[in-house]
C-alpha cells in the first residue's frame, strides 16, 4: 500500500509540471501590455455637476467619443466610430445624454453619460451637402423632453432628445439656401436660421422651434458677395468677409430687417494683402480675424462699429465663451512666452480686465497650443476659479488648474503612421542598470507562494502577491539588452510629427521628440521611418539612429526633408531641407564602416540620390553599381516599371551623389479591365532556414525563394468600390507574381465574381491574400506556393542529407525559372484590417499568420491550415508530415486570439520582430490602442517559461529520492523475510 501511495503521489506531482496552454489571471501583464488612447481632441464639453463624477466629454480626430475623469484624465468610457464616421459636434442634453453628430451631419446619436451606452440613433436625410450644425437649446422643452436642432444635408431637423424621433424637418436646399448659423433667441421658443443663396443673397428665417412653423422670412442682396465662415457676435448680428477678403461685412437682421455695413480692413489700420479668414468662435460681441501670421481681435461696439482691441501673433489661441454666473461670460487667451505658456481668463467683451492670470512651464517637445477649452468651479471662499483643457501641437492633452498641470495624456500615440525597432545598449560588466536583489527568505517565500498557486491552494491575496512578485522581479523593464532579445525599443512615428521610443517590456515612453518645423518647411507631410544606423561588432561605440523622410508640401514634386534621430537619447542629430523631392526611398543592403545603411532617394524626375553623402558610401555604391535594381508601382495609371542605374547626373545637376536611371521593363494593365489595388513584397530581412521541403513520399521539393518577388492584385474597375458595388458577373480579381528584376510574370490567377479590398502577405515561397467572393457572399483566403523545378534532379533525400546536392549553384533572375505552383482557397468568416506573418531569428520555427479582424483583435492562424496540399482524406504519411484534413473554412479558435479578450481599437497595422530566442517572435499591433506581446508559434521549445516552478521541481526531486530510499528499505525487509522462510 505504501508503494502504491508513493507512486500515485509522484504521478500527481509530475502531472503538475506539464505546461498549460491557458493564460491565468496572475499572468496578465507579464509578457504583454495594452494601452488605450483617444487621439487629438477637437471638441470638449465639461460636466461638473455637484452630484456624480466630474468629467469632460471629448471627440477627437480619430473619430473617438470619450468621457474622461477630470481628476486624473483616465477614460471612463470610450467609443471608436468608423473611419468615415467623422464627428461634427458634441453636446450634453438633459444633463444625462451625450449628443453626437457625425458622418457629415447624417447620423445623430445619444449616449448615456454615466456609462456610455447608446440610448438611440437617428439618421438624418437630405438632398444636398451643407455645413453640419448641432444646437442643443437649454430652454426648448416639451414636457420632460428637450429639442435638439440639427442643420445638415440642406435641411433643418428638430429631434427629440429622449428617443431620437424626428419631430419636424424644413428643407432649405429646395430654396437653394446654404445654412450658415442656427441661432436660439434668448428666453424664447423661436430660432433664427441664416444663410446664403449663391454668393450674394442673404436669407434670414424666423421659425417656431416647437413645430417648425415659419414666422418670418427676409432676404437681401449684397453686391460684394460673401466668402468663408461667419462669426456670430450677437443673437441678431454676424460678421463675414466679402469675396475680395478685404472688407468685413456686418449683417444685422433684427426687427425683421436686414442691414449690411462694410468695414475695410485698411480702415482698421491693417494690411489686407495675403490670406485673410475669420476664425470660428462663440465670443459675444467679439470675433477673431487671421491675416497671414497674426490675429486680430475685433469688437462690435454699441454703435455697431468694429474696432481692434488686440493684435497678436499666430501662436495665440482663444477659447469659446463660457457662461459661469448669472449670465456672466468669460473666455481664455493662451499665449507663448519662451518656455512658458501664459493663460489669461478675461470677462466677456472686456479685453482689458483679467479674471485669472497664470503661467506654467511647458515642455518644448509639446510644441504650440492648438486649442483650449475652459470650465469654472467654486473655490472654498465661494469665488470662481477656472480650469483649462489644452490641446497641444503634439496631440497631447493637458488639464491646467491653479497654475499647475494636473494631468496629461500622450494621445499622439493614437495616430501612429510608421514603426521600427532599435536594440537597447549592452549592459556593462559590473554595472546593472536595474538591480533586483532578494534575500534568501524572500526567495523561499516567493517560490512557496508559486507552489501554492500551482497546487491551486492559493487564496486571492496569495494570487495578488504572486503577481506583484513576478512584476517586481521581472527584468523586462531594464534599459539594457537581454540575452534572449526580448527587450527592445519600439520607435514609432505619429501624425503629429512626434517620435516616441516605447520600451517593449512595459510600454512606457522612454523619450519623445517633436520634429520642429523649419523656416523652409512649415508643414511637412508623408513622413516615413527607416533604419539608418544599427551598430554591430566594430561599431559598438556608435549609437543606433533612425532616418525620417518627409515632404515639404502635398505635391509629389515638393522638396524632401531628412531628419536623423539617435534612438538611445532621442536627440535630433541632424536635419536637411533638400532641393529635390523624394517619391520613393530604398534602403540598400550595404553599410559603411560606421554601420550607416546606404539609402537611395528617387525624385519626381526619376533621378536617384545617394545618402549618406560620403566618399566611402559612393565607393561602396559604385562597386555594386550593376547589381542595383528596383521597381515602381503607379496604381492610378496601372503601370509597374523596373529600373536600374544608368550614369551620373549630367546637365544642370552637378552632384557626385546623383545618378540617372533607365527603365528596364514595364507592365501596363488595361485600364478598362484591371485596376491595381494591392502590391506586396517580401521583407528584406526575412530569414529562410532551408530551401528544401521533404514530402511524405520522401520526395524533395525546392522552394522558389527570391527577394525580388512582387505580388500584385487587380480588380475590375466597376468592382473597385465598396463591397456590393458591382454584380458578380462584372467583378473579377486577378493576382500576379512578378519578378522585379526582369518583369517576368511567374504566375497569374483569376478569381471570377470577387472583389477587394485585398490584404496580402508574402513570405518565403508563398503568398496568402484575403478578398470577398460576391457569388458566395463570403470572405475568402487563398494561398499560393511556388516551387523551383529547375532542381528536379536533386530529389534524392540521401544526397540532401549527405550534402551531395547542387544547392550551391547560383540562381539568377535572368535565367528563366522552371516553376510550379500549388494553390488552394478557403472560406474565412471575418473581414480583415491587416495581415502579417511571424518572423524568427533563424526561420526554423513554423509560421503563423497574424490577422487583424474587423473586431479589432489579432488572430494567430497556423500556416498549416493554409497548406495547398491539404486533402479530404490525407494518407497516414501525410498525417505524420502534419497535413491537416481539408475543410472548406478556416477555423476560428477562441484561444488563438493573441489579444485575448482585449481590443486594439482602430487597428491599422501589425509589426513582427524576431527575438534572439528562435522560438519567439515579438508582436506589436497599433491603431487607436497599442498592444504588445511575445508569441511562440511552436511553443517555447528552447527555454523554460518565466513562471516555471523551481520549488515544485525541487520538491519532486526530494520526493523521488525519498521514494527510492523507502522502496529500498521495504525491499530489503521483504528480502530478509523471504530468507527467514
XYZ file of C-alpha atoms in Angstrom, residues 221-686:
466
model
C -28.640 91.082 -51.760
C -25.094 92.252 -51.164
C -23.210 93.266 -54.288
C -19.781 92.413 -52.860
C -20.717 88.779 -52.223
C -19.806 86.569 -49.255
C -16.964 84.105 -48.702
C -15.671 81.962 -45.840
C -17.085 81.335 -42.379
C -19.317 83.691 -40.436
C -18.802 84.934 -36.881
C -21.913 85.348 -34.732
C -21.333 88.323 -32.442
C -24.883 88.593 -31.048
C -28.245 86.907 -31.437
C -29.098 89.160 -34.408
C -25.720 90.217 -35.835
C -22.984 88.362 -37.631
C -19.779 89.260 -39.472
C -18.361 87.765 -42.650
C -15.923 88.615 -45.452
C -16.676 89.835 -48.937
C -15.319 87.985 -51.964
C -12.188 90.179 -52.113
C -11.362 89.284 -48.478
C -10.516 92.940 -47.838
C -13.862 94.061 -46.381
C -15.595 92.908 -43.185
C -19.361 92.808 -43.721
C -21.545 93.239 -40.630
C -25.005 91.763 -41.225
C -27.806 92.796 -38.901
C -31.196 91.069 -39.120
C -33.080 92.482 -36.154
C -36.608 93.950 -36.241
C -37.304 91.889 -39.357
C -34.901 93.950 -41.429
C -31.569 93.034 -42.962
C -28.854 95.679 -42.999
C -25.258 95.493 -44.260
C -22.351 97.552 -43.028
C -18.910 97.455 -44.646
C -15.625 97.976 -42.827
C -12.393 97.960 -44.801
C -9.528 96.225 -43.045
C -7.367 99.145 -44.099
C -9.629 101.432 -42.028
C -8.748 99.302 -39.005
C -5.097 100.034 -39.659
C -4.336 96.619 -41.091
C -2.909 95.428 -44.375
C -5.345 93.028 -46.046
C -2.828 91.613 -48.505
C -2.306 87.897 -48.055
C -4.574 85.212 -46.651
C -7.485 86.619 -44.613
C -10.013 84.422 -42.809
C -12.486 84.649 -39.945
C -11.796 82.037 -37.297
C -14.774 80.152 -35.838
C -15.579 81.248 -32.279
C -18.540 81.835 -29.977
C -17.474 85.042 -28.220
C -20.304 87.506 -27.602
C -19.629 90.862 -29.222
C -16.165 89.818 -30.414
C -14.560 87.753 -33.167
C -11.105 86.857 -34.497
C -9.608 87.522 -37.913
C -6.421 85.799 -39.042
C -4.243 87.710 -41.515
C -1.149 85.783 -42.600
C 0.826 85.121 -39.389
C -1.073 87.280 -36.904
C -4.550 87.541 -35.450
C -6.843 90.498 -34.804
C -9.385 90.528 -32.003
C -12.182 92.811 -33.146
C -15.081 94.041 -31.050
C -18.510 95.222 -32.149
C -19.276 98.449 -30.299
C -22.673 99.644 -29.132
C -22.817 101.855 -32.241
C -22.359 98.757 -34.428
C -18.816 99.847 -35.281
C -15.843 97.500 -35.465
C -12.676 98.228 -33.519
C -9.472 96.279 -32.972
C -8.909 95.519 -29.287
C -5.756 93.410 -29.602
C -3.262 92.131 -32.137
C -1.183 89.001 -31.520
C 0.955 86.559 -33.453
C -0.424 83.321 -34.806
C 0.655 81.298 -31.744
C -2.120 82.772 -29.571
C -5.263 80.659 -29.034
C -8.658 81.802 -27.724
C -11.335 79.593 -26.191
C -15.085 79.759 -26.724
C -17.180 81.822 -24.329
C -18.198 80.247 -21.019
C -21.297 81.311 -19.075
C -20.351 80.868 -15.426
C -22.526 83.027 -13.136
C -25.828 84.821 -13.639
C -25.266 85.340 -17.332
C -21.640 86.411 -16.958
C -19.277 85.266 -19.672
C -15.574 84.543 -19.719
C -13.047 83.329 -22.237
C -9.413 82.228 -22.096
C -6.440 83.525 -24.051
C -3.331 81.331 -24.239
C -0.040 82.874 -25.363
C 3.506 81.529 -25.626
C 6.372 83.266 -23.892
C 9.644 81.398 -24.216
C 9.467 78.135 -22.296
C 6.273 79.225 -20.548
C 2.633 79.365 -21.557
C 0.534 82.238 -20.225
C -3.155 81.548 -19.591
C -5.414 84.538 -19.074
C -9.155 84.369 -18.400
C -10.974 87.569 -19.343
C -14.584 88.660 -18.821
C -16.733 88.736 -21.938
C -16.435 91.910 -24.073
C -13.795 93.344 -21.744
C -10.315 92.715 -23.063
C -8.534 94.997 -20.615
C -9.538 93.198 -17.390
C -8.409 89.765 -16.215
C -10.263 87.285 -14.022
C -7.354 84.841 -13.787
C -3.776 85.092 -14.988
C -1.457 82.093 -14.726
C 1.842 80.993 -16.190
C 3.046 77.393 -16.481
C 6.268 75.753 -17.587
C 5.711 73.815 -20.810
C 7.938 71.152 -22.332
C 9.096 72.476 -25.698
C 8.648 68.980 -27.129
C 4.888 69.537 -26.929
C 5.018 72.350 -29.471
C 2.402 75.099 -29.709
C -1.053 75.278 -28.166
C -3.689 74.386 -30.752
C -6.944 74.548 -28.761
C -8.160 75.474 -25.313
C -11.437 74.766 -23.502
C -12.284 76.310 -20.123
C -14.521 75.366 -17.227
C -15.274 77.065 -13.916
C -15.504 75.813 -10.348
C -16.202 77.297 -6.909
C -13.282 77.789 -4.578
C -13.580 77.334 -0.829
C -14.037 81.093 -0.444
C -17.022 80.892 -2.882
C -15.105 82.763 -5.590
C -14.911 81.449 -9.133
C -11.857 79.568 -10.337
C -11.131 78.306 -13.828
C -9.502 75.201 -15.243
C -8.255 74.889 -18.824
C -8.140 71.820 -21.031
C -5.315 72.402 -23.522
C -4.671 70.560 -26.786
C -1.045 70.811 -27.888
C 0.628 70.617 -31.284
C 1.903 67.110 -30.493
C -1.744 65.992 -29.894
C -1.193 65.714 -26.142
C -3.992 66.738 -23.784
C -3.346 68.664 -20.550
C -5.542 69.899 -17.728
C -4.240 73.076 -16.099
C -5.598 74.400 -12.816
C -4.167 76.980 -10.413
C -1.019 77.331 -12.488
C -0.161 73.627 -12.461
C -0.550 70.755 -14.920
C -2.906 68.374 -13.105
C -2.553 65.580 -15.660
C -1.534 64.992 -19.249
C -2.195 62.365 -21.894
C 0.130 61.416 -24.794
C -2.655 60.915 -27.317
C -0.382 61.261 -30.330
C 0.161 57.520 -29.866
C -3.370 57.021 -31.224
C -2.173 58.105 -34.683
C 0.939 56.027 -35.397
C 1.886 56.020 -39.093
C 5.156 54.064 -39.056
C 7.073 51.764 -36.694
C 10.558 50.317 -36.456
C 12.664 48.859 -33.648
C 16.023 49.533 -32.051
C 18.252 47.462 -29.831
C 18.958 48.633 -26.287
C 22.504 49.337 -25.038
C 24.705 46.459 -23.957
C 24.967 46.123 -20.177
C 28.472 46.954 -18.992
C 30.311 44.446 -16.857
C 29.925 45.078 -13.158
C 27.141 47.578 -13.712
C 23.466 46.739 -13.525
C 21.002 49.389 -14.569
C 18.121 47.850 -12.627
C 19.404 45.663 -9.780
C 16.955 43.076 -8.464
C 18.203 41.622 -5.188
C 16.236 39.387 -2.838
C 17.160 37.828 0.442
C 17.027 34.055 0.835
C 13.853 34.377 2.901
C 12.123 36.416 0.175
C 13.245 33.917 -2.471
C 11.838 30.977 -0.497
C 8.652 32.893 0.277
C 8.118 33.665 -3.394
C 8.600 30.068 -4.505
C 6.327 28.759 -1.757
C 3.605 31.128 -2.967
C 4.143 29.913 -6.549
C 3.912 26.323 -5.330
C 0.597 27.088 -3.608
C -0.643 28.653 -6.825
C 0.406 25.607 -8.876
C -1.385 23.255 -6.467
C -4.448 25.574 -6.585
C -4.224 26.228 -2.851
C -3.585 29.974 -3.119
C -6.062 32.483 -1.708
C -6.956 35.663 -3.649
C -4.411 37.547 -1.515
C -1.758 34.978 -2.445
C -2.613 35.327 -6.147
C -2.177 39.108 -5.893
C 1.119 38.636 -4.049
C 2.354 36.193 -6.709
C 1.601 38.658 -9.485
C 3.266 41.511 -7.562
C 6.412 39.391 -7.018
C 6.550 38.460 -10.702
C 6.182 42.032 -11.879
C 8.755 43.245 -9.331
C 11.332 40.568 -10.052
C 10.860 40.708 -13.816
C 13.795 42.156 -15.716
C 11.654 43.093 -18.709
C 11.848 46.847 -17.923
C 15.645 47.140 -17.744
C 17.258 49.619 -20.115
C 19.814 47.098 -21.388
C 19.770 44.195 -23.819
C 18.906 40.706 -22.632
C 20.417 37.507 -23.998
C 17.037 36.361 -25.377
C 16.450 39.588 -27.315
C 13.095 40.326 -25.663
C 13.913 43.868 -24.561
C 13.848 46.403 -27.400
C 12.831 49.960 -28.152
C 9.785 50.437 -30.346
C 10.385 53.622 -32.362
C 7.030 54.978 -33.538
C 6.266 57.966 -35.750
C 2.912 59.728 -35.389
C 0.760 62.090 -37.439
C 1.744 64.891 -35.074
C 5.371 64.670 -36.356
C 6.347 63.318 -32.959
C 8.606 60.304 -32.479
C 8.254 58.110 -29.392
C 10.540 55.386 -28.072
C 8.469 52.800 -26.198
C 10.087 50.144 -24.032
C 8.906 46.728 -25.154
C 8.863 45.486 -21.564
C 6.058 47.661 -20.219
C 5.188 50.142 -22.975
C 6.430 53.205 -21.113
C 7.685 56.213 -23.054
C 11.497 56.293 -22.797
C 11.826 59.540 -24.782
C 9.876 61.607 -27.264
C 10.875 64.130 -29.903
C 8.736 66.599 -31.808
C 10.182 67.231 -35.254
C 10.053 71.004 -35.393
C 9.151 72.930 -38.496
C 11.952 74.664 -40.320
C 11.936 78.056 -41.970
C 11.910 76.415 -45.375
C 9.202 73.887 -44.488
C 6.206 74.876 -42.408
C 4.062 71.762 -42.964
C 5.991 68.501 -43.569
C 3.846 65.623 -44.805
C 4.175 61.990 -45.921
C 6.591 61.147 -43.106
C 8.206 57.699 -43.022
C 10.704 55.972 -40.745
C 13.795 53.973 -41.782
C 16.681 52.245 -40.027
C 19.737 54.452 -40.544
C 22.490 53.132 -38.288
C 22.473 49.779 -36.491
C 25.837 49.263 -34.755
C 27.328 45.758 -34.732
C 30.734 44.350 -33.911
C 33.321 47.006 -34.798
C 30.925 49.963 -34.432
C 29.512 49.226 -30.972
C 30.598 52.645 -29.688
C 28.110 54.309 -32.045
C 24.511 54.810 -31.009
C 21.844 53.448 -33.358
C 19.776 56.016 -35.231
C 16.739 56.265 -37.484
C 16.023 58.331 -40.570
C 12.794 60.287 -41.017
C 11.960 61.222 -44.603
C 9.162 63.663 -45.338
C 7.841 66.002 -47.953
C 7.523 69.769 -47.653
C 4.057 70.073 -49.164
C 1.293 67.950 -50.631
C 2.590 67.680 -54.191
C 4.888 64.811 -55.147
C 7.255 67.431 -56.576
C 7.639 69.154 -53.207
C 11.200 69.120 -51.809
C 12.064 66.417 -49.316
C 13.220 66.813 -45.715
C 15.503 64.481 -43.776
C 15.931 64.115 -40.030
C 18.359 61.813 -38.188
C 17.435 60.796 -34.629
C 19.521 58.974 -32.009
C 17.389 56.089 -30.700
C 19.165 55.952 -27.302
C 18.834 59.619 -26.365
C 16.020 60.873 -28.611
C 18.129 63.791 -29.831
C 17.914 65.019 -33.388
C 21.437 64.549 -34.736
C 20.931 66.453 -37.959
C 18.274 67.619 -40.399
C 18.283 68.749 -44.014
C 15.921 70.605 -46.311
C 16.673 69.059 -49.684
C 16.373 70.751 -53.053
C 14.962 67.623 -54.686
C 11.823 65.606 -53.979
C 11.574 62.036 -52.690
C 8.798 59.962 -54.233
C 10.439 56.692 -53.212
C 13.003 55.679 -50.580
C 15.038 52.492 -50.966
C 17.229 51.178 -48.129
C 20.120 49.238 -49.671
C 21.623 46.067 -48.136
C 25.007 47.815 -47.772
C 26.559 49.639 -44.812
C 29.704 51.670 -44.361
C 32.385 51.305 -41.673
C 30.166 53.061 -39.091
C 27.234 50.750 -39.909
C 25.270 53.526 -41.620
C 22.941 51.960 -44.145
C 23.033 53.327 -47.674
C 19.739 54.773 -48.947
C 18.562 55.846 -52.380
C 16.003 58.635 -52.733
C 14.140 58.753 -56.049
C 12.912 62.205 -57.098
C 10.000 63.083 -59.379
C 12.344 63.217 -62.399
C 13.339 59.588 -61.709
C 16.858 60.525 -60.667
C 18.299 58.785 -57.630
C 20.270 60.450 -54.831
C 22.628 58.518 -52.583
C 22.784 59.043 -48.808
C 24.947 59.346 -46.759
C 26.938 61.713 -48.926
C 30.391 60.385 -48.093
C 33.288 59.158 -50.185
C 33.048 55.727 -48.557
C 29.332 55.465 -49.456
C 29.959 56.391 -53.095
C 32.785 53.849 -53.275
C 30.535 51.062 -51.961
C 27.750 52.121 -54.308
C 29.992 52.108 -57.383
C 31.183 48.594 -56.567
C 27.566 47.361 -56.530
C 26.505 49.670 -59.375
C 25.419 46.891 -61.728
C 23.531 44.901 -59.085
C 21.067 47.585 -58.006
C 17.526 47.248 -59.328
C 14.178 48.484 -58.097
C 10.597 48.824 -59.202
C 7.844 51.419 -59.003
C 4.071 50.964 -58.925
C 1.841 53.635 -60.456
C -1.514 52.353 -59.232
C -3.548 55.236 -60.690
C -2.065 54.696 -64.153
C -1.992 50.899 -63.958
C 1.749 50.670 -64.657
C 4.572 48.767 -62.958
C 8.138 49.562 -64.035
C 11.553 48.118 -63.344
C 14.537 50.441 -63.053
C 18.323 50.319 -62.940
C 21.138 52.843 -62.533
C 22.361 54.407 -65.792
C 25.046 57.035 -65.125
C 25.842 60.111 -63.088
C 23.557 63.106 -63.432
C 24.504 65.467 -66.240
C 23.492 68.967 -67.241
C 22.244 71.390 -64.594
C 22.590 68.909 -61.748
C 26.259 68.690 -60.734
C 26.277 66.242 -57.861
C 28.542 63.219 -57.425
C 25.761 61.537 -55.450
C 23.082 61.967 -58.123
C 22.509 59.327 -60.820
C 20.337 58.969 -63.873
C 18.175 55.862 -64.210
C 16.798 53.778 -67.021
C 13.601 51.768 -67.396
C 14.330 48.063 -67.875
C 10.787 46.828 -68.298
C 7.191 47.878 -67.775
C 3.866 46.107 -67.351
C 0.802 48.080 -68.413
C -2.552 46.859 -67.171
C -5.525 47.768 -69.389
C -7.417 50.494 -67.520
C -10.763 49.312 -68.889
C -10.420 45.861 -67.334
C -7.942 45.981 -64.438
C -7.123 48.402 -61.647
C -4.224 47.874 -59.216
C -5.432 47.745 -55.600
C -2.570 45.958 -53.804
C 1.162 45.349 -54.236
C 3.149 43.401 -51.608
C 6.761 42.222 -51.474
C 8.820 40.133 -49.049
C 10.559 41.579 -46.023
C 14.155 42.247 -46.979
C 15.439 40.921 -43.642
C 13.402 37.713 -43.674
